[in-house]
PDB file of C-alpha atoms in Angstrom:
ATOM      1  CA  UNK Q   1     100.716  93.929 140.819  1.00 57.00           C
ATOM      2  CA  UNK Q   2     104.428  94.174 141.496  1.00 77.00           C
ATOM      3  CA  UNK Q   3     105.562  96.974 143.247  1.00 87.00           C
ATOM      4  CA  UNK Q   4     107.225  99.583 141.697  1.00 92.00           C
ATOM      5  CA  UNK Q   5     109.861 101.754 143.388  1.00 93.00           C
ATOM      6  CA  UNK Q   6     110.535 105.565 143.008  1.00 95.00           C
ATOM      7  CA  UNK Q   7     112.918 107.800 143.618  1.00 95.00           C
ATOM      8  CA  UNK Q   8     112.237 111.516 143.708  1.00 96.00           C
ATOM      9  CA  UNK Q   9     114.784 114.429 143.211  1.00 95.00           C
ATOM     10  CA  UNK Q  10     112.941 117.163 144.750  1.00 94.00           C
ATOM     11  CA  UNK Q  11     114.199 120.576 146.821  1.00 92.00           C
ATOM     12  CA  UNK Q  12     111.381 121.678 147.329  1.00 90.00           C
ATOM     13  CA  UNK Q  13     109.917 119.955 150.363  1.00 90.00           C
ATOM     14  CA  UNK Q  14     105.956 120.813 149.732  1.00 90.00           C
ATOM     15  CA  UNK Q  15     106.269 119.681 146.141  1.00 91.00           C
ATOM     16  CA  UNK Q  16     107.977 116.560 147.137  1.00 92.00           C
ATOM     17  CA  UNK Q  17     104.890 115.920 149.543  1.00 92.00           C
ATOM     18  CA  UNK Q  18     102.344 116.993 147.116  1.00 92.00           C
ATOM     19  CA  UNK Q  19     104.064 114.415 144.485  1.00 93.00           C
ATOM     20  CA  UNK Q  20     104.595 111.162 147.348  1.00 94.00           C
ATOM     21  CA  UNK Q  21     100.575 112.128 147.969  1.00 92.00           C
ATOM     22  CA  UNK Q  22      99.656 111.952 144.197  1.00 93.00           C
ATOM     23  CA  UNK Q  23     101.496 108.532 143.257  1.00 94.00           C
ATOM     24  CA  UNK Q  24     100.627 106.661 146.113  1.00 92.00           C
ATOM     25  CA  UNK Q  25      96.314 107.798 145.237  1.00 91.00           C
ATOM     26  CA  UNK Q  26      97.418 106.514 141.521  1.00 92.00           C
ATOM     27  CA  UNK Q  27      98.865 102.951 142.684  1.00 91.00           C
ATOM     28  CA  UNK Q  28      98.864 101.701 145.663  1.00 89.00           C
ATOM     29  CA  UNK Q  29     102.295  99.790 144.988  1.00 92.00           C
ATOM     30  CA  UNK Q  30     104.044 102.374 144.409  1.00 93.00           C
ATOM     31  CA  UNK Q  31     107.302 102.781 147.372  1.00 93.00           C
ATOM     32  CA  UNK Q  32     109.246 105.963 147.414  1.00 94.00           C
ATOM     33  CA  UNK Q  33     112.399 104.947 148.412  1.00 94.00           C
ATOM     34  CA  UNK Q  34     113.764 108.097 149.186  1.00 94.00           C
ATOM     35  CA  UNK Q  35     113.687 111.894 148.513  1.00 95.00           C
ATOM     36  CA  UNK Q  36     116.319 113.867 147.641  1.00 95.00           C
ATOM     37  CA  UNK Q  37     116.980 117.606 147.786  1.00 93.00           C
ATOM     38  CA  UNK Q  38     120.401 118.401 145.925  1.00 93.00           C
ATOM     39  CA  UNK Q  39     122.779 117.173 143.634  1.00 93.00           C
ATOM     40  CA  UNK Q  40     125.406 115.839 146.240  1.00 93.00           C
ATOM     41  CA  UNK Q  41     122.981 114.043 148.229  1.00 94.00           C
ATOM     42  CA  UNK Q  42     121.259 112.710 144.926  1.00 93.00           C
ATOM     43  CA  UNK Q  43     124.890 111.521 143.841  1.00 93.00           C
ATOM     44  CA  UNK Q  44     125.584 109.710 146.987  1.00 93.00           C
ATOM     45  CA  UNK Q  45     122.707 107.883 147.108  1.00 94.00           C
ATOM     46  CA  UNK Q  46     122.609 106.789 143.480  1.00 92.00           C
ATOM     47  CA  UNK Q  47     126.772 105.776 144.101  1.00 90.00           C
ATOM     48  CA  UNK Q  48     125.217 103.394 146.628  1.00 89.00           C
ATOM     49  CA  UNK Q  49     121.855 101.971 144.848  1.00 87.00           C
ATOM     50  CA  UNK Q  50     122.573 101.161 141.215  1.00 78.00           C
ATOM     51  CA  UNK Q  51     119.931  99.237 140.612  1.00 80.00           C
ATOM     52  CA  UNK Q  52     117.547  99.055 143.602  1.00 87.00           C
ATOM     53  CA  UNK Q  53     115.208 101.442 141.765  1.00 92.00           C
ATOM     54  CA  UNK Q  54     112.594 101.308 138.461  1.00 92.00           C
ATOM     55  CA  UNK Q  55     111.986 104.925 138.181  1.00 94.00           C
ATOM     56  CA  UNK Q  56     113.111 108.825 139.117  1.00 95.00           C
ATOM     57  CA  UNK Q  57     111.060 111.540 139.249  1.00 96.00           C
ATOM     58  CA  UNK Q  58     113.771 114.403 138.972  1.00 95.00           C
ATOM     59  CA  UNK Q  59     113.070 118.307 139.246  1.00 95.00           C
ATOM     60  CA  UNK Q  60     115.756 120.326 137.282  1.00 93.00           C
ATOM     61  CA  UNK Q  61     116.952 123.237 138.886  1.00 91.00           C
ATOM     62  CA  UNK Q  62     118.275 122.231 142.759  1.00 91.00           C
ATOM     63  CA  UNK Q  63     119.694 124.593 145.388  1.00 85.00           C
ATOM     64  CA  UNK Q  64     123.135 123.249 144.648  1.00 88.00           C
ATOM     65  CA  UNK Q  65     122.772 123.476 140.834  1.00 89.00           C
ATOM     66  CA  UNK Q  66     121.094 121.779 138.188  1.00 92.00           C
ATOM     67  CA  UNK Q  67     120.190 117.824 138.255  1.00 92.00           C
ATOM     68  CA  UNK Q  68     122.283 117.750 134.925  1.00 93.00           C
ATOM     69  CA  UNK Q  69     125.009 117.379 137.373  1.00 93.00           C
ATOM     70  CA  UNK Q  70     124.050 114.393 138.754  1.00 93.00           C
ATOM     71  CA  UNK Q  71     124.099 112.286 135.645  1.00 92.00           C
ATOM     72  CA  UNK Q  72     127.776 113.648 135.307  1.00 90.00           C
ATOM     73  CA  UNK Q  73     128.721 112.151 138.169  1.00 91.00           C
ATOM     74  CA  UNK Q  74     127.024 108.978 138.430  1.00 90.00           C
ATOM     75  CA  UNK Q  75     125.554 106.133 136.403  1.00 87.00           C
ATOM     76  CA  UNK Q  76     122.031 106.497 136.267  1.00 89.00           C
ATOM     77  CA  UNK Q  77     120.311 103.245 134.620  1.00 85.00           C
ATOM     78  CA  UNK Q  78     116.841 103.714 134.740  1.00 90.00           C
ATOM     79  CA  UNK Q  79     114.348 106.151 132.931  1.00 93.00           C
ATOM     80  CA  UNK Q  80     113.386 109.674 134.694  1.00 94.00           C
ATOM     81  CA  UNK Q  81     110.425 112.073 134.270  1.00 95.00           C
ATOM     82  CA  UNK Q  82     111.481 115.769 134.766  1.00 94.00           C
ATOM     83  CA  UNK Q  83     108.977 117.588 136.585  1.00 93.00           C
ATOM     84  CA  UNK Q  84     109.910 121.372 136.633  1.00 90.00           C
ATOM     85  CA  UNK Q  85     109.052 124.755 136.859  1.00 86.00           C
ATOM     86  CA  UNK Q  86     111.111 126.216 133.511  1.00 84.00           C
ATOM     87  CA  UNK Q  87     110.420 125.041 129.679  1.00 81.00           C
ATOM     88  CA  UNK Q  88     114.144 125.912 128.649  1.00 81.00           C
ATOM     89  CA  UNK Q  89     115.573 122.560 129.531  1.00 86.00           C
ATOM     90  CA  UNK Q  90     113.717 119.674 127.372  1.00 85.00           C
ATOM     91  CA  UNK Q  91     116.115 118.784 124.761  1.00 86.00           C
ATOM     92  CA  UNK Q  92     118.574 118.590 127.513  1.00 87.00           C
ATOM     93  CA  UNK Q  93     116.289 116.023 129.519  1.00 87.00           C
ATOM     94  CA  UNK Q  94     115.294 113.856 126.802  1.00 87.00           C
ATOM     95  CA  UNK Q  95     119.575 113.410 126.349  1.00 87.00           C
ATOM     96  CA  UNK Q  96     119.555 112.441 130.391  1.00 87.00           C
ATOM     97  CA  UNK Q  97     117.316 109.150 130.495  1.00 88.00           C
ATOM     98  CA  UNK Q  98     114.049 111.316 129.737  1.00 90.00           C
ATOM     99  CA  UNK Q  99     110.637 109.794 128.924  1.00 91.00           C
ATOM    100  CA  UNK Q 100     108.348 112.368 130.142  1.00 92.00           C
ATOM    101  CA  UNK Q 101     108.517 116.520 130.724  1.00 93.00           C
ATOM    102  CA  UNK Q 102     106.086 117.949 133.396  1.00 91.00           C
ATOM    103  CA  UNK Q 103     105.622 121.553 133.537  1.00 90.00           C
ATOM    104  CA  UNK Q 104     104.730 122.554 137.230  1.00 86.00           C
ATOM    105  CA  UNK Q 105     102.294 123.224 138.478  1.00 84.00           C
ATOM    106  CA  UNK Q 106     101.301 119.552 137.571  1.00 87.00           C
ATOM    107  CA  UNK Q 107      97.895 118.340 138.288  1.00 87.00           C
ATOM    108  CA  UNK Q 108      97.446 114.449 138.968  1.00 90.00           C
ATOM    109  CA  UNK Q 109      95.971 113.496 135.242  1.00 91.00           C
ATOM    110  CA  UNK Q 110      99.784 114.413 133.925  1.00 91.00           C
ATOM    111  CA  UNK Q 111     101.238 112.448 136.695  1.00 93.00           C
ATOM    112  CA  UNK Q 112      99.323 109.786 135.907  1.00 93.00           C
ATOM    113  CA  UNK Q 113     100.134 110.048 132.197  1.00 92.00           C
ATOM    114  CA  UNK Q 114     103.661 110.000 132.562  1.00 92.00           C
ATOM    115  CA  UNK Q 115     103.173 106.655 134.506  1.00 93.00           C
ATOM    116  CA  UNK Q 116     101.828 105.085 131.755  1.00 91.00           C
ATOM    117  CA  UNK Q 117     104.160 105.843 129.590  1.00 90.00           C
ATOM    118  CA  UNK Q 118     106.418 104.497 131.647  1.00 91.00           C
ATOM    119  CA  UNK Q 119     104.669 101.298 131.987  1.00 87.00           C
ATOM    120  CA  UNK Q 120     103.795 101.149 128.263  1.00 84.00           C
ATOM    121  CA  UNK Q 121     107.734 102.016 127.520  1.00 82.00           C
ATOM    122  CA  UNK Q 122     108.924  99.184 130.045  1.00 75.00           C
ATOM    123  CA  UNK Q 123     106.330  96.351 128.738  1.00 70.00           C
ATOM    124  CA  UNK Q 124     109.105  94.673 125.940  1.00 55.00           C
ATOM    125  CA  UNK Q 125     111.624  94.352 129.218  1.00 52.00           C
ATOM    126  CA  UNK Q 126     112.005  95.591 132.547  1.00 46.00           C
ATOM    127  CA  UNK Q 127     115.328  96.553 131.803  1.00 46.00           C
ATOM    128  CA  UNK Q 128     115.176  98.449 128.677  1.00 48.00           C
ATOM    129  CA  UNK Q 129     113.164 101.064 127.335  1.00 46.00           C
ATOM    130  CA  UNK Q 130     111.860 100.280 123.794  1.00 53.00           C
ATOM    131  CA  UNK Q 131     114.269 102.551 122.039  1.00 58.00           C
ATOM    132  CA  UNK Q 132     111.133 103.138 119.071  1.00 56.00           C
ATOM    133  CA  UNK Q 133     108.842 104.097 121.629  1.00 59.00           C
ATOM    134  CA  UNK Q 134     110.982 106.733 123.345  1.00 60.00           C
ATOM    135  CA  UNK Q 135     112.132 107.897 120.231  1.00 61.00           C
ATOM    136  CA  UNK Q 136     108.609 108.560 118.835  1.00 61.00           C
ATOM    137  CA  UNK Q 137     107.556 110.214 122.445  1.00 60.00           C
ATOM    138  CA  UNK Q 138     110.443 112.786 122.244  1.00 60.00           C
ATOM    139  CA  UNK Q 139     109.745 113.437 118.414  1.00 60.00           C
ATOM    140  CA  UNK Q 140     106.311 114.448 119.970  1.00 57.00           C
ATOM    141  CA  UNK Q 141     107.320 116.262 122.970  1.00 56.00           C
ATOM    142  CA  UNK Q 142     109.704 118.170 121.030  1.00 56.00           C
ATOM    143  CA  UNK Q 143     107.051 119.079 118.553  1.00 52.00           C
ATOM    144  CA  UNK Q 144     104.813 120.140 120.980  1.00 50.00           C
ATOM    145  CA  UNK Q 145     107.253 122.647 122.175  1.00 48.00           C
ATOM    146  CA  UNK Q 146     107.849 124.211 119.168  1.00 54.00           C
ATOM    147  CA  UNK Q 147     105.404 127.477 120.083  1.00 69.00           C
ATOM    148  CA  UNK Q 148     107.631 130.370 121.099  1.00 83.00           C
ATOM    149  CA  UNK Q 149     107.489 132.972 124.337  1.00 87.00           C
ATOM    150  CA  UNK Q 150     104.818 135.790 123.010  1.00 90.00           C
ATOM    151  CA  UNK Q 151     106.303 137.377 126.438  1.00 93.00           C
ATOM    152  CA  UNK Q 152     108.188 137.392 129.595  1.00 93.00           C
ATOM    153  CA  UNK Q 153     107.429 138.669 132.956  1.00 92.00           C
ATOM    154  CA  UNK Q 154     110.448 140.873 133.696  1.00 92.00           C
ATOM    155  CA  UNK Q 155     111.114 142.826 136.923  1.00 89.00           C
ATOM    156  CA  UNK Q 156     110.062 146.688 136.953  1.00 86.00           C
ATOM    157  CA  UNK Q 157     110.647 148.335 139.742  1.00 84.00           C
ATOM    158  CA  UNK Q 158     108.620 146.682 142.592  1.00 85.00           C
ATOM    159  CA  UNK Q 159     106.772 145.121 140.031  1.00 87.00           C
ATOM    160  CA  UNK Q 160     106.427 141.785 138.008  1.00 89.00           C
ATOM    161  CA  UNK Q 161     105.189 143.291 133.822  1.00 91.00           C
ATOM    162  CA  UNK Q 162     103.981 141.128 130.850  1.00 93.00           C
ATOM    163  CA  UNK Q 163     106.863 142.294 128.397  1.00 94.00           C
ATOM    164  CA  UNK Q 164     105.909 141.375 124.796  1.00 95.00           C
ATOM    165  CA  UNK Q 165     108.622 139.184 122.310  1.00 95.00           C
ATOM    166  CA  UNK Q 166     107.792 140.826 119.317  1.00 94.00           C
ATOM    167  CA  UNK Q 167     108.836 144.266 121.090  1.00 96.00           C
ATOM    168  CA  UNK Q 168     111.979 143.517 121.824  1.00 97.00           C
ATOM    169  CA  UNK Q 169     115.050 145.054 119.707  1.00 97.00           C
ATOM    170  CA  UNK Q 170     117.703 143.083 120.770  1.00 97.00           C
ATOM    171  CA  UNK Q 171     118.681 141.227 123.392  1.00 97.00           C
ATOM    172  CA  UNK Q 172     122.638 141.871 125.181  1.00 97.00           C
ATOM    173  CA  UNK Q 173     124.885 140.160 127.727  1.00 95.00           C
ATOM    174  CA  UNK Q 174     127.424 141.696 129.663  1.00 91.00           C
ATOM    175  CA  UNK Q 175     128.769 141.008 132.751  1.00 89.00           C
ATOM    176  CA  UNK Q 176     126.806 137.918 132.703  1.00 89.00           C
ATOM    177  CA  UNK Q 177     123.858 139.111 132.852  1.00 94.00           C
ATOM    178  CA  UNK Q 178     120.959 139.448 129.895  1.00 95.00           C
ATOM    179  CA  UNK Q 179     118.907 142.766 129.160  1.00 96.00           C
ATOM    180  CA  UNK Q 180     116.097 142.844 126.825  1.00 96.00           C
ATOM    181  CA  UNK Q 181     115.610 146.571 125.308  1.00 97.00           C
ATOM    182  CA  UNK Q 182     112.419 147.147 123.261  1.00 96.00           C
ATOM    183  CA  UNK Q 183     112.031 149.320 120.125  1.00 96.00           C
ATOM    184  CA  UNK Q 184     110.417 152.469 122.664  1.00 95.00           C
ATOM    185  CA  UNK Q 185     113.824 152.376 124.311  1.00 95.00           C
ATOM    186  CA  UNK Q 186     113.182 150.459 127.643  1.00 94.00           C
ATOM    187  CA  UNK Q 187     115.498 148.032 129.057  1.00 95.00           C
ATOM    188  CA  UNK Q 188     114.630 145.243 131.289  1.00 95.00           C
ATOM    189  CA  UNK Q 189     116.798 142.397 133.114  1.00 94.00           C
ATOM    190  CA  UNK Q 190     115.865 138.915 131.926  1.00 94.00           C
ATOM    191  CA  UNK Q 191     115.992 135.624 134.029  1.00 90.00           C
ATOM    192  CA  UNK Q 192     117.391 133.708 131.454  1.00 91.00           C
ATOM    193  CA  UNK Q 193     121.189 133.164 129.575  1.00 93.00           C
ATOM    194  CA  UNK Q 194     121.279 134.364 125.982  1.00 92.00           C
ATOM    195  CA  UNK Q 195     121.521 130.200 125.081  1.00 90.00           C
ATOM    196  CA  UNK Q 196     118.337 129.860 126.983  1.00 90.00           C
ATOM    197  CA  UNK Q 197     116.438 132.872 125.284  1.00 92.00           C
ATOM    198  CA  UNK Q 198     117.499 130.937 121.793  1.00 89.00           C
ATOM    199  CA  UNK Q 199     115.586 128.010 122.662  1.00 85.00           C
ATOM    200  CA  UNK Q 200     112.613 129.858 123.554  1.00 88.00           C
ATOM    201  CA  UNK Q 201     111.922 132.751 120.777  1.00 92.00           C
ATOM    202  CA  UNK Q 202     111.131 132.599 117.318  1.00 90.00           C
ATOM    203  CA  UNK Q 203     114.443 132.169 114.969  1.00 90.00           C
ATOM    204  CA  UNK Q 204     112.253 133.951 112.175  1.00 90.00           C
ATOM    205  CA  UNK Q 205     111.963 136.876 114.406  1.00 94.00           C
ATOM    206  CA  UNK Q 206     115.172 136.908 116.068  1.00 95.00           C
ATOM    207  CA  UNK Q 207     119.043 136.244 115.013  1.00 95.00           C
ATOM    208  CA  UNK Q 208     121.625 135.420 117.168  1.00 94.00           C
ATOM    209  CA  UNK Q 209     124.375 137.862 115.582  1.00 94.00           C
ATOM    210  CA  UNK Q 210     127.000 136.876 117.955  1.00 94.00           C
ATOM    211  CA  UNK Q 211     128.481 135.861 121.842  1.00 93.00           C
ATOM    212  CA  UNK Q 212     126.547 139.561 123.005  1.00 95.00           C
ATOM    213  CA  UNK Q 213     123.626 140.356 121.016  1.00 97.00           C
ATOM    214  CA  UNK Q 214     120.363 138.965 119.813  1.00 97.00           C
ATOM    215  CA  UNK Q 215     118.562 141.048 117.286  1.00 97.00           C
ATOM    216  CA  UNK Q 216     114.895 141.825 116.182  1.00 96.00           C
ATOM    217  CA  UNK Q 217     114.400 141.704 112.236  1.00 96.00           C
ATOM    218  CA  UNK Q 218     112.101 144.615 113.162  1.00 95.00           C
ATOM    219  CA  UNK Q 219     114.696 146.894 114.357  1.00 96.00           C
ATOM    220  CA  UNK Q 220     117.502 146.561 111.737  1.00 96.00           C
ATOM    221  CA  UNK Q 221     117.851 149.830 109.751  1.00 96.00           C
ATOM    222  CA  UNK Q 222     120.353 149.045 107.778  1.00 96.00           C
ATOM    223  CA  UNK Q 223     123.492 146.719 107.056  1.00 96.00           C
ATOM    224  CA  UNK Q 224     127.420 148.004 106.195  1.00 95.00           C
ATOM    225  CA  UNK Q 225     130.658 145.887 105.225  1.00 95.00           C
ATOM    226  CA  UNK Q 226     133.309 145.938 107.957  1.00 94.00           C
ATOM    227  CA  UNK Q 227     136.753 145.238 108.459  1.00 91.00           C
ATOM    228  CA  UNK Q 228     137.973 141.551 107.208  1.00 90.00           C
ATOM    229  CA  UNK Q 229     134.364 140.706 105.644  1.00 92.00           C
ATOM    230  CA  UNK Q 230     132.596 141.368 108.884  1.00 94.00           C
ATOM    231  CA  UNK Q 231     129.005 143.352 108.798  1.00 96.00           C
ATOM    232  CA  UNK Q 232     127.946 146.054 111.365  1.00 96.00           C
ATOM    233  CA  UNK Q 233     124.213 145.823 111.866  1.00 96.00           C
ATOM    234  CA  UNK Q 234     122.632 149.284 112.665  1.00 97.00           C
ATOM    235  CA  UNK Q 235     119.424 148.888 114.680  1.00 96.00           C
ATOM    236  CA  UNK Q 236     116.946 151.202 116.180  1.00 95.00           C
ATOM    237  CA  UNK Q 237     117.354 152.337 119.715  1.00 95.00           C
ATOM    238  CA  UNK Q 238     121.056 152.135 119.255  1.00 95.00           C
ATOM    239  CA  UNK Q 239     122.679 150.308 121.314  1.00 95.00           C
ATOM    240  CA  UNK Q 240     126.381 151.575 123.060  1.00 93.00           C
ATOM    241  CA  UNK Q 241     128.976 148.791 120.914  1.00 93.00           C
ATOM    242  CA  UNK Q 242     128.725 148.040 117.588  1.00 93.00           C
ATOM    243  CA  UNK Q 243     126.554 144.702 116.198  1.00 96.00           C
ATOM    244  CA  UNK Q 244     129.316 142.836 114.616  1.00 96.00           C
ATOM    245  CA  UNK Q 245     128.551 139.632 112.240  1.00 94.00           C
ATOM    246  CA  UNK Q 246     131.162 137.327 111.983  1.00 92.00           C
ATOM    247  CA  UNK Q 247     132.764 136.748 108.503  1.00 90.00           C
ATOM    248  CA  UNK Q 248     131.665 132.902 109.232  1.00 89.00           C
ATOM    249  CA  UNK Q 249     128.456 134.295 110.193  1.00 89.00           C
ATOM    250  CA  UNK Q 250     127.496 135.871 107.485  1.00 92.00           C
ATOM    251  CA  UNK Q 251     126.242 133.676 104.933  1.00 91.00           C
ATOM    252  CA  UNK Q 252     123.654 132.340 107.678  1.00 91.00           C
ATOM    253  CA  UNK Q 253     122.651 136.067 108.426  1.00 93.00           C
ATOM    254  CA  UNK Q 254     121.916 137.027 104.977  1.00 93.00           C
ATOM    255  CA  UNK Q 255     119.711 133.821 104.564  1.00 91.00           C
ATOM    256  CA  UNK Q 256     117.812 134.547 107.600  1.00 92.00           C
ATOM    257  CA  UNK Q 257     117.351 138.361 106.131  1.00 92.00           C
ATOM    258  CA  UNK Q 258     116.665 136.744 102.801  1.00 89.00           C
ATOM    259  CA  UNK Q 259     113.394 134.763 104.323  1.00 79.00           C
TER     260      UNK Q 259
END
C-alpha cells in the first residue's frame, strides 16, 4: 500500500499526540511529516513544501489566530479535515479545501471515517478530488448541521450554567463583546460574535434586526414607524437604546413576523 503522508495543524500538543497515535493504529503507512502549532509556523512550512504532502489534518482556532489565515497566505493544494472543538466554523471549512468536519472530542471510528472519505474522494486521481463527490459530502454535512443550540453554557459567577435558547430576549454587542439577556431579566456574557450566534440559533426564533441586536419573536411587544421608514421594535425586558430596523430591512422583518 503506498504510503500516505500527513500533515497536522495542531496547538494543542496532547491532541496532536492523541491524533499521530490514532492514524498510525488505522494504517500503518501513514508518515506524519510534521506538526504544526500556529499559523506562522504552518505558513512557513507550507511556503516550503507545496506538494510533498497528500493530506492535512487542520484544527481551527490556533494560539496565533484562526487556521483561516493560513490559506490566506499560502497555496494550499491538497484536501484537509478540520478537527475542532467549536461547530460555528463549517461552512467556512468546506470553502478552505474541506472534505471532512470532526467535532472534538473525536473517537478513532470518526478518524477513521474521514480517511475513507478521503481515499474514496482521491480514487478518480491522486491529484484531484472528484468535485461530485465533495459536493454531495458537504450537501450532507451541511444538512446534518442544520439542528440549532437549545443552550449555551455561559459564565455565572464562579460558575459554568446551562442557559436555554428559547429564553433568551435578545442578544447585544457593544464594545465588542456579546450579552445574551433572557425574558426574567438576566444578562449573561457569551463566547461567541453576534455572526457566530447567527449560524448557530434558529432564524424562526430569532431575527437579526441590525449591527447590535438579535431579537426573540417571544419578546416583541409591539412594533412603531420611525423616522425615514425605519421601525422601533419594543421588546420585553427593555433594553437601554432603541431596536432600530433598517428601512432596507424591513420588508425581510415583516416576512419573518409574517411566518
Amino acid at each position: 500500500m503506498k504510503e500516505l503522508r500527513l500533515v497536522l495543524v495542531e496547538d494543542e500538543v496532547v491532541t496532536a499526540r492523541n491524533l499521530e497515535y490514532v492514524l498510525k493504529s488505522l494504517n500503518e503507512n501513514i508518515s506524519i511529516l510534521a506538526i504544526l502549532q500556529s499559523v506562522s509556523e504552518a505558513v512557513n512550512w507550507f511556503e516550503n513544501n507545496q506538494t510533498s504532502y497528500d493530506l492535512v489534518f487542520m484544527d481551527i482556532r490556533l494560539a496565533d489566530g484562526l487556521s483561516f489565515d493560513i490559506f490566506k497566505k499560502v497555496n494550499i493544494n491538497r484536501p484537509v479535515i478540520f478537527v475542532t472543538a467549536y461547530n460555528d466554523y463549517a461552512i467556512q471549512a468546506f470553502k478552505n479545501n474541506g472534505i471532512d468536519y470532526i467535532l472534538k472530542p473525536f473517537d478513532e471510528q470518526e478518524i477513521e471515517q474521514a480517511l475513507a472519505k478521503f481515499e474514496n474522494l482521491t480514487k478518480p486521481s491522486e491529484q484531484e478530488l472528484d468535485g461530485k463527490k465533495l459536493a454531495q459530502l458537504l450537501d450532507n454535512v451541511n444538512a446534518g448541521l442544520k439542528s440549532y443550540k437549545k443552550s449555551f453554557l455561559v459564565h455565572y459567577r464562579d460558575k459554568l450554567v446551562p442557559l436555554e435558547t428559547a429564553k433568551i430576549a435578545w442578544f447585544y454587542t457593544s464594545n465588542e463583546i456579546v450579552h445574551a439577556h433572557t425574558l426574567d431579566d438576566k444578562q449573561y456574557i457569551m463566547e461567541f460574535t453576534m455572526e457566530q450566534l447567527e449560524q448557530q440559533i434558529d432564524p424562526a426564533l430569532f431575527f437579526r434586526a441590525n449591527r447590535q441586536f438579535i431579537v426573540n419573536r417571544m419578546a416583541i411587544l409591539e412594533i412603531e414607524f420611525y423616522f425615514n421608514g425605519r421601525l422601533s421594535v419594543k421588546v420585553k425586558p427593555e433594553p437601554t437604546e432603541h431596536i432600530l430596523i433598517s428601512k432596507a430591512r424591513v420588508p425581510a422583518f415583516k416576512s419573518w413576523m409574517n411566518n
